[in-house]
Tab-separated table of C-alpha atoms in Angstrom:
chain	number	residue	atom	x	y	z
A	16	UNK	CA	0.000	0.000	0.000
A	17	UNK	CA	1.250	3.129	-0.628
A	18	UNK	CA	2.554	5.331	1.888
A	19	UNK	CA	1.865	8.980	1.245
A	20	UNK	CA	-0.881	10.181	-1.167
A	21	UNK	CA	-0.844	13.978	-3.275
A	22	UNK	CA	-4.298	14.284	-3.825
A	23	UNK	CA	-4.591	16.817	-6.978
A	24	UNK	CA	-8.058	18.095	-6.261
A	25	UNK	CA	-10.322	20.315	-4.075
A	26	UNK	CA	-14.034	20.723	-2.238
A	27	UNK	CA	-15.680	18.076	-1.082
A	28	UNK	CA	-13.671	14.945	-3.213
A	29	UNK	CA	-10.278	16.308	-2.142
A	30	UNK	CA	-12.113	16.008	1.829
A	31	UNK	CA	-13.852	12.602	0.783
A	32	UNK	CA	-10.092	11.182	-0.307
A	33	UNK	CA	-8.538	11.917	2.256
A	34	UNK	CA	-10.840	10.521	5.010
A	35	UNK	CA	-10.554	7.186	3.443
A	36	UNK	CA	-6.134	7.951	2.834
A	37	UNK	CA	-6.272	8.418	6.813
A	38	UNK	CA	-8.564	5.362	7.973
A	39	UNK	CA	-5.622	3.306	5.762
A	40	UNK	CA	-3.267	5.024	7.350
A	41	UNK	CA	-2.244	6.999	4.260
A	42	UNK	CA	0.007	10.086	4.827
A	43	UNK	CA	-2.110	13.402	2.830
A	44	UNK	CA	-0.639	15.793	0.780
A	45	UNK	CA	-2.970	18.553	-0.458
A	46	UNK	CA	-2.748	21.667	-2.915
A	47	UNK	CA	-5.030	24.974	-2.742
A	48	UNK	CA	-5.348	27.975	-4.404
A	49	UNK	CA	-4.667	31.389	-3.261
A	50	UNK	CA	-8.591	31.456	-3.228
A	51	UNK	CA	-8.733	28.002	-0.942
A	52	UNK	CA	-6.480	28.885	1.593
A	53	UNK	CA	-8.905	28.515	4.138
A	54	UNK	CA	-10.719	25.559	2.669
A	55	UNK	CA	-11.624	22.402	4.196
A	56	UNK	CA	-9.251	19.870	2.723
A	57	UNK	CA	-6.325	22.069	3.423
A	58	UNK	CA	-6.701	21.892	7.229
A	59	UNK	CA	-7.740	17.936	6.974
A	60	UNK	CA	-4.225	17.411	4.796
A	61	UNK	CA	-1.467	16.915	6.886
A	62	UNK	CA	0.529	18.949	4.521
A	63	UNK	CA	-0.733	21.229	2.030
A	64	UNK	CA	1.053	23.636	-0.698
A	65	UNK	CA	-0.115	26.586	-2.312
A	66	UNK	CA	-0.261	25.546	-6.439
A	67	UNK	CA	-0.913	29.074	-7.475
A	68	UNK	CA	-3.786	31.848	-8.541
A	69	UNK	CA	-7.473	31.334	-8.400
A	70	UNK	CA	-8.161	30.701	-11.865
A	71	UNK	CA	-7.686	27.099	-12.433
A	72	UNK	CA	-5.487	27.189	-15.307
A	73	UNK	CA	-3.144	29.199	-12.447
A	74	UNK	CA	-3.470	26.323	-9.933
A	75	UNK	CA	-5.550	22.970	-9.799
A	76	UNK	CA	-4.511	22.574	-13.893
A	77	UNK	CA	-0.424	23.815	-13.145
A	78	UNK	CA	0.826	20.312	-13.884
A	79	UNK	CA	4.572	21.887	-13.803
A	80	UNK	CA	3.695	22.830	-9.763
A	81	UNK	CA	1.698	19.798	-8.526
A	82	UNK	CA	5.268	17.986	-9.911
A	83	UNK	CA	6.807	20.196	-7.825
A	84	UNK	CA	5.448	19.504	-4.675
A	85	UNK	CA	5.204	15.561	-5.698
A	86	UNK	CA	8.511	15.554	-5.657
A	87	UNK	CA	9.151	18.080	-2.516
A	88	UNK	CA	6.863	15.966	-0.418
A	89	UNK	CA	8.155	12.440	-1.979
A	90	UNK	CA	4.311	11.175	-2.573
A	91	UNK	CA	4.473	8.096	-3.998
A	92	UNK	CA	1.021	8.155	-5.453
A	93	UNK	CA	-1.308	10.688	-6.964
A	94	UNK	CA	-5.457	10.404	-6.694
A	95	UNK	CA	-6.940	13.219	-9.168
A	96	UNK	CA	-10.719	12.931	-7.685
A	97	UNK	CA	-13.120	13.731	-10.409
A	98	UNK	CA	-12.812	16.780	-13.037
A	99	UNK	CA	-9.959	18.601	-13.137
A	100	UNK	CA	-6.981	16.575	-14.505
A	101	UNK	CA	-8.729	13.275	-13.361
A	102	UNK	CA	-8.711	12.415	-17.111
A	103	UNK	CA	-6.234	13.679	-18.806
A	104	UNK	CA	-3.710	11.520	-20.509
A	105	UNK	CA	-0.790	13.913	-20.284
A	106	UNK	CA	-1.121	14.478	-16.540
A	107	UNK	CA	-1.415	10.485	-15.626
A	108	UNK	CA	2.027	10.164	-18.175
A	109	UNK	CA	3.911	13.099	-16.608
A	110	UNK	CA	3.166	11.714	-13.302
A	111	UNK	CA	4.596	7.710	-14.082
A	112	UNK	CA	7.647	9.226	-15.682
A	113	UNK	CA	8.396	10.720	-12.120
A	114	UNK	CA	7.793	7.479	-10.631
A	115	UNK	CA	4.818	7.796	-8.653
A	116	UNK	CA	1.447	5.634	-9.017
A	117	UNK	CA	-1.569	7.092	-10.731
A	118	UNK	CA	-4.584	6.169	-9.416
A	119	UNK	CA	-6.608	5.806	-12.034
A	120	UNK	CA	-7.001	3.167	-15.301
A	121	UNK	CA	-3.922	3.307	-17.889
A	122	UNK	CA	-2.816	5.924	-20.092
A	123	UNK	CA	-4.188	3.491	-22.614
A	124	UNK	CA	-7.658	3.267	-21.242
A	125	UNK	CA	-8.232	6.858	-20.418
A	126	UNK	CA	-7.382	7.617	-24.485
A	127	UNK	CA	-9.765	4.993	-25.299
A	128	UNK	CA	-12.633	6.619	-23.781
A	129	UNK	CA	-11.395	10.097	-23.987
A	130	UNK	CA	-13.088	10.554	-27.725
A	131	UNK	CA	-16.541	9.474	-27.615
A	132	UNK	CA	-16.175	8.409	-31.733
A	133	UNK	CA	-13.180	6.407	-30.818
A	134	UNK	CA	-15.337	4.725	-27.704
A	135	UNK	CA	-18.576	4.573	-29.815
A	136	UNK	CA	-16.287	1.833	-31.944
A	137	UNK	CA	-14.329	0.371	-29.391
A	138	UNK	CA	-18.073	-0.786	-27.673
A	139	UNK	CA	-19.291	-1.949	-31.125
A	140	UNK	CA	-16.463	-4.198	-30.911
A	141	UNK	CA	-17.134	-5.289	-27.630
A	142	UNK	CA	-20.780	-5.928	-28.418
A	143	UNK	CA	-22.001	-3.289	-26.235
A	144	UNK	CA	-25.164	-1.257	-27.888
A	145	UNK	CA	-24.865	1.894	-28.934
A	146	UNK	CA	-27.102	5.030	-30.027
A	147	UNK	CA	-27.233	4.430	-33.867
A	148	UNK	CA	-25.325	7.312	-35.381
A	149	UNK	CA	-22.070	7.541	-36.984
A	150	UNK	CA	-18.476	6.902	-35.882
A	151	UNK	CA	-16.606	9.571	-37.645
A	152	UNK	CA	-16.152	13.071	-37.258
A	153	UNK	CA	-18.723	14.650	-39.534
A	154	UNK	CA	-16.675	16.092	-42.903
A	155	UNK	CA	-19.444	19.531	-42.481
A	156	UNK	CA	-22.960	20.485	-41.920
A	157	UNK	CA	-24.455	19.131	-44.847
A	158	UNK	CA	-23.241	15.766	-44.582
A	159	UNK	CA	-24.810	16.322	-40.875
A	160	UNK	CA	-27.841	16.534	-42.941
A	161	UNK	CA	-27.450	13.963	-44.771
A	162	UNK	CA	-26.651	11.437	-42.301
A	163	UNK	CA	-29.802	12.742	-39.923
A	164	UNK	CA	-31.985	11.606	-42.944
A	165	UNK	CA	-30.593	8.282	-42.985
A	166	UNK	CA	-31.251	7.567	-39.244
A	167	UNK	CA	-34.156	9.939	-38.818
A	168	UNK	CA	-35.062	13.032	-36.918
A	169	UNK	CA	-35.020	13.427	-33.824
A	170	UNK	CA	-31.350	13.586	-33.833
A	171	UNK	CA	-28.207	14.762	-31.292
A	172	UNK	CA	-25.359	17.043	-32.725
A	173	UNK	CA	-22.267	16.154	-30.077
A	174	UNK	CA	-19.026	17.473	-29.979
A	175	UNK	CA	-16.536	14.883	-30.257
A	176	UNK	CA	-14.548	15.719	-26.814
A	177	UNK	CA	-17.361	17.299	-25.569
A	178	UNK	CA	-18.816	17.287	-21.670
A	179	UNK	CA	-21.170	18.557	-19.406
A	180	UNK	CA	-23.548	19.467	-22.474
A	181	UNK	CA	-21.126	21.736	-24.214
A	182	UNK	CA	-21.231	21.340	-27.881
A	183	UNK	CA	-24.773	19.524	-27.580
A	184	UNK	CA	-28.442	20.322	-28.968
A	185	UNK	CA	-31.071	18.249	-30.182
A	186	UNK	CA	-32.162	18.916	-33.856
A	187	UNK	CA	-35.824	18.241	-35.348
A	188	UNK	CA	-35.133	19.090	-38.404
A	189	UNK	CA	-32.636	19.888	-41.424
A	190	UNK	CA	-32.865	23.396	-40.821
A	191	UNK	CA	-32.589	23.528	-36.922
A	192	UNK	CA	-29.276	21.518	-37.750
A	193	UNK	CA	-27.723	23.475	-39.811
A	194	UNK	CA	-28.202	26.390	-37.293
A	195	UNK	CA	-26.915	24.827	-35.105
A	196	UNK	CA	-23.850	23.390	-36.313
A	197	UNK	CA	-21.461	26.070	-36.717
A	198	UNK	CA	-22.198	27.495	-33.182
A	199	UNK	CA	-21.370	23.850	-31.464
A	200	UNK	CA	-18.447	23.271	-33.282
A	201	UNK	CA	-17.046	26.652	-31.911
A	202	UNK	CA	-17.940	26.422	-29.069
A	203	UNK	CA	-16.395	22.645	-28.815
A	204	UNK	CA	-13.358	24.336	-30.165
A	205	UNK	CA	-13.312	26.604	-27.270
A	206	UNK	CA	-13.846	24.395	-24.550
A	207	UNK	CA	-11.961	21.063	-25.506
A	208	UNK	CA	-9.767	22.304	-28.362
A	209	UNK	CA	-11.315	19.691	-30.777
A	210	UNK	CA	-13.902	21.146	-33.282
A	211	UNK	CA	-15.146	17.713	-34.712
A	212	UNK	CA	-18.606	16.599	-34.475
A	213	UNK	CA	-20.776	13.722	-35.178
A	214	UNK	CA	-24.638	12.605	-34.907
A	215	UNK	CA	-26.763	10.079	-33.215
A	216	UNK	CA	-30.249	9.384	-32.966
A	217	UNK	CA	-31.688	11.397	-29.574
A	218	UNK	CA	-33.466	9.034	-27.608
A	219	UNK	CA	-36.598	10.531	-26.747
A	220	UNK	CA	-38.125	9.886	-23.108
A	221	UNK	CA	-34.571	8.760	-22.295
A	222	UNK	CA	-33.328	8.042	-18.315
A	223	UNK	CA	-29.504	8.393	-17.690
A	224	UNK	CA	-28.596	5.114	-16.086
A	225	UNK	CA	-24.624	4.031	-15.403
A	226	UNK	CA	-23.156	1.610	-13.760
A	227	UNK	CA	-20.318	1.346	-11.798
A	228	UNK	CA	-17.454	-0.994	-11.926
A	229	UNK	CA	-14.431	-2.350	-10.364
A	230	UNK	CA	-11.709	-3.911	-12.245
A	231	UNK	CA	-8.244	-4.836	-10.850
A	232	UNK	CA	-5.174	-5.324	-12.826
A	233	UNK	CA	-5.225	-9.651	-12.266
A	234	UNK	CA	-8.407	-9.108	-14.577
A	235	UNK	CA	-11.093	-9.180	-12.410
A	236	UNK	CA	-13.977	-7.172	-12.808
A	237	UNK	CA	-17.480	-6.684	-11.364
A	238	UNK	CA	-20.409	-4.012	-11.585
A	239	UNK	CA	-21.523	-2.530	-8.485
A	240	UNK	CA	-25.029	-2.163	-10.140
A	241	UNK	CA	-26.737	0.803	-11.045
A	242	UNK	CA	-27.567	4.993	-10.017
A	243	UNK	CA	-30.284	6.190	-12.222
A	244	UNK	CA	-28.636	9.828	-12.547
A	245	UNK	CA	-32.005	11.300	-15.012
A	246	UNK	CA	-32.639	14.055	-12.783
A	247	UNK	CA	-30.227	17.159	-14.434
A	248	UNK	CA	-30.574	20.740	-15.295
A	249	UNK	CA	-28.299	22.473	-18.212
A	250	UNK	CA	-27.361	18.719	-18.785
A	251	UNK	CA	-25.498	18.201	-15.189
A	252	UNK	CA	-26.726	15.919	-12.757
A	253	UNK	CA	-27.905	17.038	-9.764
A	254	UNK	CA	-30.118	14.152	-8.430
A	255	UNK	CA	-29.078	10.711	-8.464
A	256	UNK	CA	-30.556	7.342	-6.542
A	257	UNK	CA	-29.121	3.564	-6.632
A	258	UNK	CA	-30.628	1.162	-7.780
A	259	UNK	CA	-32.954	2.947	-10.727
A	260	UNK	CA	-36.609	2.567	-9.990
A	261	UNK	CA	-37.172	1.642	-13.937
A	262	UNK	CA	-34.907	-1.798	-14.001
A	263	UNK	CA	-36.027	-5.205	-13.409
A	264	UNK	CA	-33.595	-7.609	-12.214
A	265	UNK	CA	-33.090	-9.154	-16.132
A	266	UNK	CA	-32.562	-6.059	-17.149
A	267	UNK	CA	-30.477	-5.031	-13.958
A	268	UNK	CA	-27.733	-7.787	-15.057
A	269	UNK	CA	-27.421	-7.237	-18.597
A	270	UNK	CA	-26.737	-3.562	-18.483
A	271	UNK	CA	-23.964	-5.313	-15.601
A	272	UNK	CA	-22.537	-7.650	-17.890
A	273	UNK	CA	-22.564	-5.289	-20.927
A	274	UNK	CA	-20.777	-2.703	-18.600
A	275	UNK	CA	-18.108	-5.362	-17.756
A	276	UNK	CA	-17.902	-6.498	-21.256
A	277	UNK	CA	-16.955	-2.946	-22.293
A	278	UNK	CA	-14.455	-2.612	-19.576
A	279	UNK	CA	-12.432	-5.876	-20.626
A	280	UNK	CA	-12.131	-4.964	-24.059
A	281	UNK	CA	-10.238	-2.196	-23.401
A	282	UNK	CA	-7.719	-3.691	-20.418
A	283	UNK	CA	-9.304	-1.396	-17.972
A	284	UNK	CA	-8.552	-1.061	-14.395
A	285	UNK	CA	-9.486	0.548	-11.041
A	286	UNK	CA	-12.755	2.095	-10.775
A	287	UNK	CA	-14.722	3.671	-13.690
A	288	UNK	CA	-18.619	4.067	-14.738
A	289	UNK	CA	-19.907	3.126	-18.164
A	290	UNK	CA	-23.172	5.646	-18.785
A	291	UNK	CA	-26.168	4.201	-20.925
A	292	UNK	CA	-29.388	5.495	-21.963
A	293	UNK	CA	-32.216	3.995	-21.325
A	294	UNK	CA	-35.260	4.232	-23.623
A	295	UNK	CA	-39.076	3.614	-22.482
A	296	UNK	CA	-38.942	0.398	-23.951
A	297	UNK	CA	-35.943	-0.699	-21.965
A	298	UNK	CA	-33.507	-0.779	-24.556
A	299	UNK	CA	-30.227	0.290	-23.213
A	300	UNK	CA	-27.323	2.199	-25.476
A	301	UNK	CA	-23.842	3.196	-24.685
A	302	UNK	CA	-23.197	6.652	-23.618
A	303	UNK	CA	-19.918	7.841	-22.455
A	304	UNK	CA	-17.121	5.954	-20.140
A	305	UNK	CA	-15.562	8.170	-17.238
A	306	UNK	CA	-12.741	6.615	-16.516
A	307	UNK	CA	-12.580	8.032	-12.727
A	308	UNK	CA	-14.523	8.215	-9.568
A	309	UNK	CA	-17.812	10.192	-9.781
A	310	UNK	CA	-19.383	12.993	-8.218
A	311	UNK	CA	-22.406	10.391	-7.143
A	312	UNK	CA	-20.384	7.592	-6.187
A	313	UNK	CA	-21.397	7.535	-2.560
A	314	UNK	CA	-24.745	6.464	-2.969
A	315	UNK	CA	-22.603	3.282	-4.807
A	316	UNK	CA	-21.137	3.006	-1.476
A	317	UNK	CA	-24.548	2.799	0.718
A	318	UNK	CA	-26.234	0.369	-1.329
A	319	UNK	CA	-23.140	-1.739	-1.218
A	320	UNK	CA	-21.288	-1.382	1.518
A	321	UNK	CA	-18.294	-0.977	-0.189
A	322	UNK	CA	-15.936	2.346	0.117
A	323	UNK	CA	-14.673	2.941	-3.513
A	324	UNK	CA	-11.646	5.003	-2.781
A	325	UNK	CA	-10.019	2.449	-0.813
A	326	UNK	CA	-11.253	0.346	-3.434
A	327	UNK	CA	-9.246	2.712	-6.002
A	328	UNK	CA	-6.173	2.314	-3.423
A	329	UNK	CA	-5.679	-1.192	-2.753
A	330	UNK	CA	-5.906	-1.651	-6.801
A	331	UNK	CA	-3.597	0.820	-7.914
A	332	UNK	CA	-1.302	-0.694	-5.298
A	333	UNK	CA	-1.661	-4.233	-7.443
A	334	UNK	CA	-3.713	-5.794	-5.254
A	335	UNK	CA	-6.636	-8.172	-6.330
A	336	UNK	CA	-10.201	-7.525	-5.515
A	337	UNK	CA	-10.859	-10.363	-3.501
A	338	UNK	CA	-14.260	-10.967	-3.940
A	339	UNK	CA	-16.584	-12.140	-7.177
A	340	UNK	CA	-19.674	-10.525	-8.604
A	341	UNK	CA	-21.869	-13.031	-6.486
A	342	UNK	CA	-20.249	-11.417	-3.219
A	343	UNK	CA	-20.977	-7.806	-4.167
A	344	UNK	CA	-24.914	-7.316	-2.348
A	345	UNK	CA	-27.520	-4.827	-3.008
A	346	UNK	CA	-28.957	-3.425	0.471
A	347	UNK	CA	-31.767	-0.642	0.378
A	348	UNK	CA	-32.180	2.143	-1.659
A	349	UNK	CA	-30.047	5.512	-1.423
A	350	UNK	CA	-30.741	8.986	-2.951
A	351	UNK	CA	-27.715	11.803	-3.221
A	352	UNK	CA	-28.431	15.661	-3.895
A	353	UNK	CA	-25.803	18.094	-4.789
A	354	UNK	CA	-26.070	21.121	-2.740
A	355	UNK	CA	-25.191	24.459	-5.835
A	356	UNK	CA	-24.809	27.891	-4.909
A	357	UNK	CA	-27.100	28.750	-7.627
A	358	UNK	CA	-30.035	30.428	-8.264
A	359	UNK	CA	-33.074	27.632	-7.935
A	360	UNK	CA	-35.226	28.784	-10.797
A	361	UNK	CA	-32.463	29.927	-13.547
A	362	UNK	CA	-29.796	27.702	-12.174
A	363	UNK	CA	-27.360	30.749	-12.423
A	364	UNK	CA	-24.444	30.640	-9.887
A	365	UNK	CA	-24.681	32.730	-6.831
A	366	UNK	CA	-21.261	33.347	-5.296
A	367	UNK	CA	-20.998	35.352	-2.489
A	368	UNK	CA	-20.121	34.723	1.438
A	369	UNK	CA	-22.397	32.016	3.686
A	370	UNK	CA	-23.456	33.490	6.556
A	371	UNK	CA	-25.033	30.221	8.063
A	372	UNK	CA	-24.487	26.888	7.168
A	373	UNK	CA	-25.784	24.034	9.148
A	374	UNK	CA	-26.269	20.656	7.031
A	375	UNK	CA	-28.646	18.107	8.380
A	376	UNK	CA	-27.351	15.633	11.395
A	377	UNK	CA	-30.211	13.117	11.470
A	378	UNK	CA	-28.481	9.521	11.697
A	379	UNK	CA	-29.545	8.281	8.734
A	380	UNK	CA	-27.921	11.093	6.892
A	381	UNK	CA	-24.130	11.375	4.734
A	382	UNK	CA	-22.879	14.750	4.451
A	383	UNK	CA	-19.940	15.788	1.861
A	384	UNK	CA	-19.088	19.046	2.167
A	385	UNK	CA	-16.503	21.090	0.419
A	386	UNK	CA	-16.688	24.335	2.276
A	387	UNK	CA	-15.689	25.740	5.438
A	388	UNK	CA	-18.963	27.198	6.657
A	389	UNK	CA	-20.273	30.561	8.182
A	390	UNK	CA	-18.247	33.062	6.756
A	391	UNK	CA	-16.283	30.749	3.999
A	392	UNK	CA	-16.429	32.604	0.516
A	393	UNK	CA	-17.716	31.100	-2.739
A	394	UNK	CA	-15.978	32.258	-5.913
A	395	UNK	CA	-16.842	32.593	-9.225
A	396	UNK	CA	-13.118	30.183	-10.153
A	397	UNK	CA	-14.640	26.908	-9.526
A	398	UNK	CA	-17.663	24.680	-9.929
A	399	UNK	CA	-20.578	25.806	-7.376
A	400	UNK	CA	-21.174	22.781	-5.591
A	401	UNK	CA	-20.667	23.042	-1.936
A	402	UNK	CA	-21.495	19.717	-0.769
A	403	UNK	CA	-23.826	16.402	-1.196
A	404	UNK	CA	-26.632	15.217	0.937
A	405	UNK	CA	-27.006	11.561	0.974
A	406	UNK	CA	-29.315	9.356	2.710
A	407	UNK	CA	-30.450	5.237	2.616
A	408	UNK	CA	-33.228	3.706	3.503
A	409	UNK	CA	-34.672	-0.067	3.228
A	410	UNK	CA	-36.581	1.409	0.299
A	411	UNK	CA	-37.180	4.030	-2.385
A	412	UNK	CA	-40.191	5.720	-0.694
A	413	UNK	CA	-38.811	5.675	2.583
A	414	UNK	CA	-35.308	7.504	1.314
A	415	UNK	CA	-37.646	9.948	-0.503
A	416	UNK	CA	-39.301	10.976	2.861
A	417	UNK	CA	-35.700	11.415	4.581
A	418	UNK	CA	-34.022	13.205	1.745
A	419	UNK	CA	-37.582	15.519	2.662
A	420	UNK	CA	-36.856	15.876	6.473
A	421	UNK	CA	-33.290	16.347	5.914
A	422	UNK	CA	-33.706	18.940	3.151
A	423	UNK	CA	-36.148	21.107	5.652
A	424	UNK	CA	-32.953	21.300	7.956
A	425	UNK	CA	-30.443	22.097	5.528
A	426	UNK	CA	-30.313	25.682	5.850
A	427	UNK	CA	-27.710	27.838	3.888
A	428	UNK	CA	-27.907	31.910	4.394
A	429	UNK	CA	-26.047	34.523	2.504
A	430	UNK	CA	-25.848	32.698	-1.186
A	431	UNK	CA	-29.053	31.263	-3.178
A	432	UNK	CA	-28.573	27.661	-3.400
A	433	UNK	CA	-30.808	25.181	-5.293
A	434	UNK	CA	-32.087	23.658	-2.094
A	435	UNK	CA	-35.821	25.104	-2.475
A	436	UNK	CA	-35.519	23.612	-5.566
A	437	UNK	CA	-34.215	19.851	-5.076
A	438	UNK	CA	-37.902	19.861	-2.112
A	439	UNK	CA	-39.496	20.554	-5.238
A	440	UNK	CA	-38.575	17.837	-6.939
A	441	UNK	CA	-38.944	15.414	-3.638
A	442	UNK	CA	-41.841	16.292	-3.361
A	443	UNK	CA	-43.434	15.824	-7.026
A	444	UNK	CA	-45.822	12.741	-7.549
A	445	UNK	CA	-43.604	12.358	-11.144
A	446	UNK	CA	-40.647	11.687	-8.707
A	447	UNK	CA	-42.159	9.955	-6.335
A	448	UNK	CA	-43.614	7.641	-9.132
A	449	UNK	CA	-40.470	6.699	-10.332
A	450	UNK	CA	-41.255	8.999	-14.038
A	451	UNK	CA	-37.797	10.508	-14.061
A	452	UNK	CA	-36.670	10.804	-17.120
A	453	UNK	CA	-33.977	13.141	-18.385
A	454	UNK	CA	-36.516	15.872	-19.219
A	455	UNK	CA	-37.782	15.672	-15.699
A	456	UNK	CA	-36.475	19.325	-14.437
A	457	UNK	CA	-37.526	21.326	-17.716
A	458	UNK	CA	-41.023	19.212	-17.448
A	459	UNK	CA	-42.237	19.715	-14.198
A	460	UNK	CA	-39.888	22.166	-12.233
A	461	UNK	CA	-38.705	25.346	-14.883
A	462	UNK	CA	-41.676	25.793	-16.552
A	463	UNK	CA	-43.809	26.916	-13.374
């Protein structure tokens, strides 16, 4: 096991890492930003070095000084969290030429699934369904049109290294398309530095379903079964529950099996979460692989008992998983909610100072945070989430009723958060049915 862990992250994941480094006994090493001085997971670290300037280009993305302090501090490991540089190809290689562990899948595997044409043909391959579309970059517009045509409107113009719903919009038509795709490919351009595009066919009434897996480098794999993740606004999730109220069990174990089949035919290992959609009729199609912990893995970790960080740990230090897919149970039901400083109607961010901040402390409750409280500062530098509220319960209802109670005692003064709005959605007969697909939030909640 390693001995000393740089975690190259911040908020609530860099807190959530290091919890699990210290139960292992895992010395912490942890880099802030001017703007994060006073942040949570620099006073949990037991050493912590200032990586630059707010703006994240300036500190959380300065690969040259996280090497720096790697090297200073004589880590022998690195664990990138989520976002950030948990995917990026040229960080993982920098950091096993210096002779420290990434913890993470290979260089190999990250690539594979880093360019959602290349990944859309590596899960043909691997027999894994997929969206029908096209697995090329589109040559321009008008063969867009051409190839919408042959696989029929509705359709879904996606930036090739796109993310987070940048470079995405649905197109009815042949007109609506061609608007479109000049704007999209700029803006791809922009934000990932990779202006090609391609088409599938949109799924309409479509839930976001993924499913998380474990795979160690002896070539064992499992799936941790499902978190129905349908519940977004601006295309980011913000409400997520394991298992999915929509699967049977049939259906439960071949979106499993296809998830590990799609993992072994690339060689992957450690962690990672194969994303499908889900149609009304149950058919299932390959989405995206992140090839890193989530955001909503926790909820993973109540329904299974399993804590997916050490998980990440014991497998980047070579050792086997130790149990087989018939070990790995399915307790209860669990429901996470990410906490934004946002605006709860227009889903704007609000930065600004908290002047209160008392999460709920009911037993039944798991609270990640990522800020330091009354009179901590949220800035405009970084993603708004401020922490995660998860709960479990023996069932789905039941979990809906405490996410309720502990929602009316999450209070949060000085900054609009999204709080009012995540009640609303609680409390919604849609939700409570189990009708949550991924229109849910502009359906029922934006256009009151």
């Amino acid at each position: 096991m390693f001995r000393k862990v740089l975690i190259a992250n911040r908020g609530e994941i860099a807190c959530r890492v290091i919890r699990t480094c210290k139960a292992l006994g895992i010395q912490t090493v942890g880099i802030y930003s001017e703007a994060d001085a006073e942040a949570p997971h620099v006073t949990l670290a037991d050493e912590a070095f200032l990586v630059g300037a707010p703006p994240v280009a300036q500190s959380y993305l300065n690969v040259e000084r996280i090497l720096e302090i790697l090297k200073e501090t004589g880590a022998d490991a690195v664990h990138p969290g989520y976002g950030l540089l948990s995917e990026n190809t040229d960080f993982a290689r920098r950091i096993e030429e210096a002779g420290v562990t990434f913890i993470g899948p290979s260089i190999e595997a990250i690539a594979a699934m880093g360019s959602k044409i290349e990944s859309r043909k590596a899960m043909e391959t691997a027999g894994v369904p997929v969206v029908p579309g096209i697995t090329r970059p589109l040559v321009d517009a008008e063969e867009g049109v051409t190839v919408a045509n042959e696989i029929g409107y509705p359709v879904m113009l996606k930036a090739s290294g796109g993310g987070g719903g940048i470079g995405m919009q649905v197109c009815h038509s042949d007109e609506e398309l061609l608007k479109a795709y000049a704007g999209n490919q700029n803006r791809a351009k922009q934000f990932f530095g990779d202006d090609a595009m391609y088409i599938e066919k949109f799924v309409e009434e479509p839930r976001h379903v993924e499913v998380q897996i474990l795979a160690d480098k002896q070539g064992n794999t499992v799936y941790l079964w499902e978190r129905e993740c349908s519940i977004q606004r601006r295309h980011q999730k913000v409400v997520e529950e394991a298992p999915s109220p929509f699967l049977d069990t049939d259906l439960r174990q071949r979106m499993g099996e296809a998830a590990v089949r799609a993992a072994k035919s690339i060689g992957y290992s450690n962690a990672g979460t194969i994303e499908f959609l889900v149609d009304k009729h149950r058919n299932f199609y390959f989405l995206e692989m992140n090839t890193r912990l989530q955001v909503e893995h926790p909820i993973t970790e109540e329904i299974t008992g399993l804590d997916l960080v050490a998980e990440q740990l014991r497998i980047a230090a070579g050792e086997a998983l130790g149990y087989t897919q018939e070990d790995v149970k399915l307790e209860g039901h669990a429901i996470e909610v990410r906490i934004y400083a946002e605006d709860p109607k227009t889903f704007f961010p609000s930065p600004g100072t908290i002047t209160r901040f008392e999460p709920p402390t009911f037993d039944y409750v798991r609270n990640e945070i990522g800020t330091a409280g009354a009179g901590a500062k949220v800035t405009p530098f970084y993603d708004p989430m401020i922490a995660k509220l998860v709960v479990k319960a023996t069932n789905r209802l039941e979990a809906i009723t405490r996410m309720q109670e502990a929602l009316e005692h999450y209070h949060v003064e000085g900054i609009k958060t999204n709080i009012p709005m995540l009640r609303e959605v609680m409390a919604h007969e849609a939700f409570r049915a189990g009708d949550t697909t991924t229109d849910f939030v502009a359906k029922h909640i934006q256009k009151k």
